Amino acid sequence: MLGHKLKVPFFDASANYNLNKIVIDEALQKVLEGGAYINGAEVGLFAQHLATYLNVNHVIPCANGTDALCLALMALELQRGDEVIVPAFNFIAAAEAVAHLGLVPVFADIDPDSFNICANSIEEKITSKTRAIIVVHLFGAAASMDAILNIANKYQVPVIEDVAQSLGGEYNGKQLGTLGSIGCTSFFPTKNLACFGDGGAVFSADELLASKIKMLANHGQEKKYVHKYIGINSRLDTLQAAVLICQLKVLNQQIEKRRALAMRYADAMRNLPVSLPNETIDIKHSFNQYCIKLSTSEQRNSLKEYLEQKGISTMVYYSSPNHLQEAFASSGYKKGDFPVAEQLCQIVLALPIFPALSFTHQDYIIEHIKSFFGDA
Ligand SMILES: Cc1ncc(COP(=O)(O)O)c(C=O)c1O
């Protein structure tokens, strides 16, 4: 196969759509003809279905994953200047949501094996002003929730879980997003459970928190034109809810495909000088991303370029840690503050992994990775 040049995208949203096209088209047509484009029946129905899937009491759909994080923080009624611990190696959304609300993002370092926030680093960062911890289960795998929840209980600080990249993953048999006080997710097209645009949700077992979040997402309204809180407008469109009802039905099947692809990558690369994502006994990885670690940034960059030349797209998640982003320059962080997060940014490379990726295309990727290492 090395002789034939294929084109392998990093992600293919329309190919994923084609996997479930017939039912999705029908569901979309029904909404279009029904005319209830905002808060149609599908929105409530999707919330019920997701609550059943997650085995959680309350799901509140909203406009996107960043809003979900903002709504969770708003519901905790924190005061300006309160501190919220967030991972230094992450998409910017958590730190951004914290800062937007006038709170202080306090970064913590990362466990190099799981890519997730490190429990010891969290404990080091706790002060008398810490009011919440945001745990992001990155790339599809759970953070060390037992250790983190022990710390959270010890200091009486609520945990918000961000499962934007890990919906459907598990920790000791429990769905991620249901272990802390509030769970947040995104339905951005690359996610495990994805819609065809923006979408998000917040979930909680706590009735009071959930009813507050529901109001906050709808202009703080208790009932029509009665505003109990200063809220925002963060709605999931009916069309997106209709798509999500269809996609939720195939979520487990699609996670199994991701897991099969991950297993094939692991089998094929076992003897190469790369570090592969691992699945410990207490977690079920959902492989939203398949991130390998190279020895150096030069090696990572040359593998990326080599694969690009062969028609294979890869991504660097993430090229810079949050604390070194210009947006947080005034916070006083500097290079060297979070060595693991900084090192990961130099050596990670995400390989294509999505439900519609064929084994043939994956074999092509694998062959070229092997040939890069002279192991063809
Ligand atoms: C871990 C994580 N949290 C939050 C978000 C934000 O989600 P959204 O783009 O829906 O606002 C993302 C988006 O990619 C993400 O990866």
Coordinates of C-alpha atoms and ligand atoms in Angstrom, one line a residue:
M1 CA 0.0 0.0 0.0
L2 CA 3.0 2.3 0.5
G3 CA 3.1 2.9 -3.3
H4 CA -0.5 4.4 -3.4
K5 CA -1.1 7.8 -2.1
L6 CA -4.3 8.1 -0.2
K7 CA -5.8 11.3 1.4
V8 CA -6.6 10.8 5.1
P9 CA -8.3 13.7 6.8
F10 CA -7.8 14.3 10.5
F11 CA -11.6 14.3 10.9
D12 CA -14.4 13.9 8.4
A13 CA -17.7 15.3 9.7
S14 CA -19.8 14.5 6.5
A15 CA -18.5 10.9 6.5
N16 CA -19.7 10.6 10.1
Y17 CA -23.1 12.0 9.1
N18 CA -23.4 9.4 6.3
L19 CA -23.1 6.6 8.8
N20 CA -26.5 7.6 10.2
K21 CA -27.9 9.7 7.3
I22 CA -31.3 8.1 6.8
V23 CA -32.6 8.6 10.3
I24 CA -31.0 12.0 10.7
D25 CA -32.5 13.3 7.5
E26 CA -36.0 12.1 8.6
A27 CA -35.6 13.7 12.0
L28 CA -34.4 17.1 10.5
Q29 CA -37.3 17.1 8.0
K30 CA -39.8 16.6 10.8
V31 CA -38.4 19.6 12.7
L32 CA -38.3 21.7 9.5
E33 CA -41.9 21.0 8.7
G34 CA -43.1 21.3 12.3
G35 CA -41.7 24.9 12.7
A36 CA -40.8 24.7 16.4
Y37 CA -37.2 25.8 15.7
I38 CA -36.6 27.1 19.3
N39 CA -37.4 24.9 22.3
G40 CA -39.2 22.3 20.2
A41 CA -40.2 19.0 21.7
E42 CA -36.9 17.4 20.6
V43 CA -34.9 19.5 23.0
G44 CA -36.7 18.2 26.1
L45 CA -36.7 14.7 24.6
F46 CA -33.0 14.7 24.0
A47 CA -32.4 15.9 27.6
Q48 CA -34.4 13.0 28.9
H49 CA -32.6 10.5 26.7
L50 CA -29.1 11.8 27.7
A51 CA -30.1 11.8 31.4
T52 CA -31.1 8.1 31.0
Y53 CA -27.8 7.3 29.1
L54 CA -25.7 9.0 31.8
N55 CA -27.9 7.8 34.7
V56 CA -28.1 11.3 36.1
N57 CA -31.2 13.1 37.3
H58 CA -31.0 16.4 35.3
V59 CA -29.7 17.4 31.9
I60 CA -29.9 21.0 30.8
P61 CA -29.2 21.5 27.1
C62 CA -27.4 24.8 26.1
A63 CA -25.8 26.5 23.2
N64 CA -22.2 25.1 23.4
G65 CA -19.6 23.6 25.8
T66 CA -18.1 26.9 26.8
D67 CA -21.5 28.2 27.9
A68 CA -22.0 24.9 29.8
L69 CA -18.9 25.7 31.8
C70 CA -20.0 29.3 32.4
L71 CA -23.5 28.2 33.5
A72 CA -22.0 25.7 36.0
L73 CA -19.8 28.4 37.5
M74 CA -22.6 30.9 37.6
A75 CA -24.8 28.4 39.5
L76 CA -22.2 28.1 42.2
E77 CA -22.6 31.8 43.0
L78 CA -18.9 32.5 43.3
Q79 CA -17.6 36.0 44.1
R80 CA -15.3 38.1 42.0
G81 CA -11.7 37.1 42.8
D82 CA -12.6 33.6 44.0
E83 CA -10.2 31.0 42.7
V84 CA -11.0 28.1 40.4
I85 CA -8.4 25.4 39.8
V86 CA -8.1 24.4 36.1
P87 CA -5.6 22.2 34.1
A88 CA -2.7 24.0 32.4
F89 CA -2.8 21.6 29.5
N90 CA -6.2 21.9 27.9
F91 CA -8.4 23.7 25.4
I92 CA -8.8 27.2 26.6
A93 CA -12.5 27.0 27.4
A94 CA -12.3 26.2 31.1
A95 CA -9.8 28.9 32.0
E96 CA -11.7 31.3 29.7
A97 CA -15.1 30.7 31.4
V98 CA -13.5 31.2 34.8
A99 CA -11.9 34.5 33.8
H100 CA -15.0 35.8 32.0
L101 CA -16.9 35.5 35.3
G102 CA -14.4 37.7 37.1
L103 CA -13.0 34.6 38.8
V104 CA -9.3 33.7 39.0
P105 CA -8.1 30.6 37.0
V106 CA -5.4 28.9 39.0
F107 CA -3.6 26.4 36.9
A108 CA -2.5 23.0 38.0
D109 CA 0.0 20.6 36.3
I110 CA -0.7 17.4 34.5
D111 CA -0.2 13.7 35.0
P112 CA 2.1 12.8 32.0
D113 CA 0.6 9.4 31.4
S114 CA -3.1 10.4 31.4
F115 CA -2.7 14.0 30.0
N116 CA -5.1 14.9 32.8
I117 CA -5.0 17.3 35.8
C118 CA -2.8 15.9 38.5
A119 CA -4.4 15.4 41.9
N120 CA -1.2 16.3 43.8
S121 CA -0.9 19.5 41.8
I122 CA -4.5 20.4 42.7
E123 CA -3.8 20.0 46.4
E124 CA -0.8 22.2 46.2
K125 CA -2.9 25.0 44.6
I126 CA -5.7 25.0 47.1
T127 CA -5.9 28.2 49.1
S128 CA -8.6 29.8 51.3
K129 CA -10.0 31.4 48.2
T130 CA -10.4 28.1 46.2
R131 CA -14.1 27.7 45.4
A132 CA -14.2 25.1 42.6
I133 CA -12.1 22.6 40.7
I134 CA -12.6 22.0 37.0
V135 CA -11.5 18.5 35.9
V136 CA -11.3 18.0 32.2
H137 CA -11.2 14.4 31.1
L138 CA -9.0 15.0 28.1
F139 CA -8.9 13.0 24.9
G140 CA -11.5 10.6 26.2
A141 CA -9.9 9.2 29.4
A142 CA -10.8 9.9 33.0
A143 CA -8.7 11.9 35.4
S144 CA -7.9 10.2 38.7
M145 CA -11.3 10.9 40.2
D146 CA -10.9 9.0 43.5
A147 CA -7.9 11.1 44.5
I148 CA -9.4 14.3 43.2
L149 CA -12.8 13.8 44.9
N150 CA -10.9 13.0 48.2
I151 CA -9.1 16.3 47.9
A152 CA -12.4 18.1 47.0
N153 CA -14.1 16.6 50.0
K154 CA -11.3 17.4 52.3
Y155 CA -11.4 21.1 51.4
Q156 CA -15.2 21.2 50.7
V157 CA -14.8 22.4 47.2
P158 CA -17.2 21.4 44.4
V159 CA -15.9 19.6 41.3
I160 CA -17.1 20.5 37.8
E161 CA -16.3 17.8 35.2
D162 CA -15.8 18.8 31.6
V163 CA -16.6 15.8 29.4
A164 CA -16.5 17.6 26.1
Q165 CA -13.9 15.1 24.9
S166 CA -15.0 12.1 26.9
L167 CA -18.8 11.7 26.9
G168 CA -19.5 7.9 27.1
G169 CA -16.2 7.2 28.9
E170 CA -16.3 5.6 32.3
Y171 CA -14.5 5.7 35.7
N172 CA -15.0 2.6 37.8
G173 CA -18.2 1.8 35.9
K174 CA -19.7 5.3 36.3
Q175 CA -20.3 7.6 33.4
L176 CA -17.8 10.5 33.3
G177 CA -19.5 13.8 34.1
T178 CA -21.6 12.3 36.9
L179 CA -19.0 11.9 39.6
G180 CA -18.6 15.5 40.6
S181 CA -21.2 18.2 41.4
I182 CA -21.8 19.3 37.9
G183 CA -20.9 17.9 34.5
C184 CA -20.5 19.9 31.3
T185 CA -20.2 18.9 27.7
S186 CA -20.0 20.2 24.1
F187 CA -21.6 18.7 21.0
F188 CA -19.1 20.3 18.6
P189 CA -18.9 18.2 15.5
T190 CA -15.6 16.4 16.5
K191 CA -16.9 15.2 19.8
N192 CA -18.0 11.6 20.6
L193 CA -21.6 12.8 20.7
A194 CA -21.8 15.5 18.1
C195 CA -24.4 17.7 16.4
F196 CA -24.1 19.7 13.1
G197 CA -23.1 23.0 14.6
D198 CA -22.8 24.2 18.1
G199 CA -24.4 22.6 21.1
G200 CA -23.7 21.7 24.7
A201 CA -25.3 20.5 28.0
V202 CA -24.9 20.7 31.7
F203 CA -25.8 17.8 34.0
S204 CA -26.2 17.3 37.7
A205 CA -27.8 15.0 40.3
D206 CA -28.6 18.1 42.4
E207 CA -32.1 19.3 41.9
L208 CA -31.5 22.9 43.2
L209 CA -28.4 23.4 41.1
A210 CA -30.1 21.9 38.0
S211 CA -33.2 24.2 38.3
K212 CA -30.9 27.2 38.8
I213 CA -28.8 26.3 35.7
K214 CA -32.0 25.8 33.7
M215 CA -33.1 29.4 34.6
L216 CA -29.6 30.8 34.1
A217 CA -29.6 29.4 30.5
N218 CA -32.9 31.0 29.8
H219 CA -32.3 34.7 30.8
G220 CA -32.6 33.8 34.5
Q221 CA -36.4 33.3 34.0
E222 CA -38.4 31.5 36.7
K223 CA -41.4 31.8 34.4
K224 CA -42.1 33.8 31.4
Y225 CA -40.9 37.4 32.0
V226 CA -40.1 36.8 35.6
H227 CA -36.4 37.0 36.0
K228 CA -35.0 35.6 39.2
Y229 CA -31.3 35.7 38.1
I230 CA -29.2 37.6 35.7
G231 CA -28.9 34.9 33.1
I232 CA -27.8 34.4 29.5
N233 CA -29.4 33.1 26.4
S234 CA -27.9 29.7 25.8
R235 CA -30.3 27.4 23.9
L236 CA -29.7 24.2 22.0
D237 CA -31.5 24.5 18.6
T238 CA -34.4 22.1 18.0
L239 CA -32.6 20.9 14.8
Q240 CA -29.4 20.1 16.7
A241 CA -31.5 18.3 19.4
A242 CA -33.1 16.2 16.7
V243 CA -29.7 15.2 15.4
L244 CA -28.4 14.4 18.9
I245 CA -31.4 12.1 19.6
C246 CA -30.3 10.1 16.5
Q247 CA -26.6 10.2 17.3
L248 CA -27.1 9.2 21.0
K249 CA -28.7 5.9 19.8
V250 CA -25.4 5.0 18.0
L251 CA -23.0 6.6 20.6
N252 CA -21.9 3.3 22.2
Q253 CA -21.5 1.6 18.8
Q254 CA -19.4 4.6 17.6
I255 CA -17.3 4.5 20.8
E256 CA -16.7 0.8 20.2
K257 CA -15.4 1.7 16.7
R258 CA -13.1 4.3 18.2
R259 CA -11.9 1.7 20.7
A260 CA -11.3 -0.8 17.9
L261 CA -9.2 1.8 16.0
A262 CA -7.3 2.6 19.1
M263 CA -6.5 -1.1 19.7
R264 CA -5.3 -1.5 16.1
Y265 CA -3.0 1.6 16.6
A266 CA -1.7 0.1 19.8
D267 CA -1.1 -3.3 18.3
A268 CA 0.8 -1.9 15.4
M269 CA 2.9 0.6 17.2
R270 CA 3.8 -1.4 20.3
N271 CA 7.4 -1.8 19.3
L272 CA 8.0 1.7 18.0
P273 CA 9.8 4.4 20.0
V274 CA 6.5 6.3 20.8
S275 CA 4.5 6.4 23.9
L276 CA 0.9 5.3 23.4
P277 CA -2.2 6.3 25.3
N278 CA -3.0 3.8 28.1
E279 CA -6.2 2.5 29.6
T280 CA -5.9 1.7 33.3
I281 CA -8.1 -0.8 35.0
D282 CA -10.4 1.8 36.5
I283 CA -11.2 3.6 33.2
K284 CA -13.0 3.0 30.0
H285 CA -11.3 5.2 27.4
S286 CA -13.6 6.7 24.7
F287 CA -10.7 7.7 22.4
N288 CA -12.1 11.0 21.3
Q289 CA -8.5 11.6 20.3
Y290 CA -5.6 9.2 19.9
C291 CA -2.5 11.2 21.1
I292 CA 0.9 9.7 21.0
K293 CA 4.0 11.1 22.6
L294 CA 7.3 11.4 20.7
S295 CA 10.8 11.8 22.2
T296 CA 11.4 15.4 21.2
S297 CA 9.6 18.3 19.6
E298 CA 11.9 18.0 16.5
Q299 CA 10.8 14.3 16.1
R300 CA 7.2 15.2 16.6
N301 CA 7.3 17.9 14.0
S302 CA 9.2 15.8 11.5
L303 CA 6.7 12.9 11.9
K304 CA 3.8 15.4 11.4
E305 CA 5.4 16.8 8.3
Y306 CA 6.3 13.3 6.9
L307 CA 2.7 12.2 7.3
E308 CA 1.4 15.4 5.7
Q309 CA 3.6 14.6 2.7
K310 CA 1.9 11.2 2.5
G311 CA -1.6 12.9 2.5
I312 CA -2.3 12.1 6.2
S313 CA -3.5 15.0 8.4
T314 CA -2.6 15.0 12.1
M315 CA -3.1 17.7 14.8
V316 CA -1.1 19.0 17.8
Y317 CA -3.4 19.2 20.8
Y318 CA -2.2 21.5 22.3
S319 CA 0.7 23.6 21.0
S320 CA 0.8 25.9 24.0
P321 CA -0.3 25.4 27.6
N322 CA -3.0 27.7 28.9
H323 CA -0.8 29.6 31.4
L324 CA 1.6 30.8 28.6
Q325 CA -1.2 32.1 26.4
E326 CA -1.1 35.8 25.8
A327 CA -4.6 36.1 27.1
F328 CA -3.3 35.2 30.6
A329 CA -0.1 37.2 30.3
S330 CA -1.2 39.6 33.1
S331 CA -1.6 36.6 35.5
G332 CA 2.1 36.5 36.1
Y333 CA 2.7 32.9 35.0
K334 CA 6.0 32.1 33.3
K335 CA 7.7 29.3 31.4
G336 CA 8.8 26.5 33.8
D337 CA 5.7 26.9 36.1
F338 CA 4.1 23.7 34.8
P339 CA 6.8 21.5 33.4
V340 CA 4.7 18.5 32.4
A341 CA 2.1 20.7 30.6
E342 CA 4.9 22.5 28.8
Q343 CA 6.6 19.3 27.8
L344 CA 3.5 17.7 26.5
C345 CA 2.9 20.6 24.2
Q346 CA 6.3 19.8 22.6
I347 CA 5.8 16.1 22.0
V348 CA 2.1 15.2 21.5
L349 CA 0.7 14.3 18.2
A350 CA -3.0 13.4 17.6
L351 CA -3.6 10.8 14.9
P352 CA -6.9 10.5 12.9
I353 CA -9.6 8.6 14.9
F354 CA -13.3 9.0 14.1
P355 CA -16.1 6.5 13.6
A356 CA -16.1 6.7 9.8
L357 CA -12.3 6.1 9.5
S358 CA -11.9 2.8 7.6
F359 CA -9.4 0.2 8.7
T360 CA -7.9 0.5 5.2
H361 CA -7.1 4.2 5.7
Q362 CA -5.8 3.4 9.2
D363 CA -3.5 0.7 7.8
Y364 CA -2.2 3.4 5.4
I365 CA -1.5 5.7 8.4
I366 CA 0.2 2.9 10.4
E367 CA 2.4 1.8 7.5
H368 CA 3.7 5.4 7.0
I369 CA 4.3 5.8 10.8
K370 CA 6.3 2.6 10.7
S371 CA 8.2 3.7 7.6
F372 CA 9.1 7.0 9.3
F373 CA 10.8 4.9 12.0
G374 CA 12.4 2.7 9.5
D375 CA 10.2 -0.3 10.5
A376 CA 8.3 -0.7 7.2
Ligands
LIG1 C1 -12.3 20.0 26.7 C2 -13.2 21.0 26.1 N1 -14.0 21.8 26.8 C3 -14.8 22.7 26.3 C4 -14.9 23.0 25.0 C5 -15.7 24.0 24.5 O1 -16.8 23.6 23.7 P1 -17.5 24.5 22.6 O2 -16.7 24.6 21.4 O3 -18.8 23.8 22.3 O4 -17.8 25.8 23.3 C6 -14.1 22.2 24.1 C7 -14.2 22.4 22.7 O5 -13.6 21.9 21.8 C8 -13.2 21.2 24.7 O6 -12.5 20.4 23.9

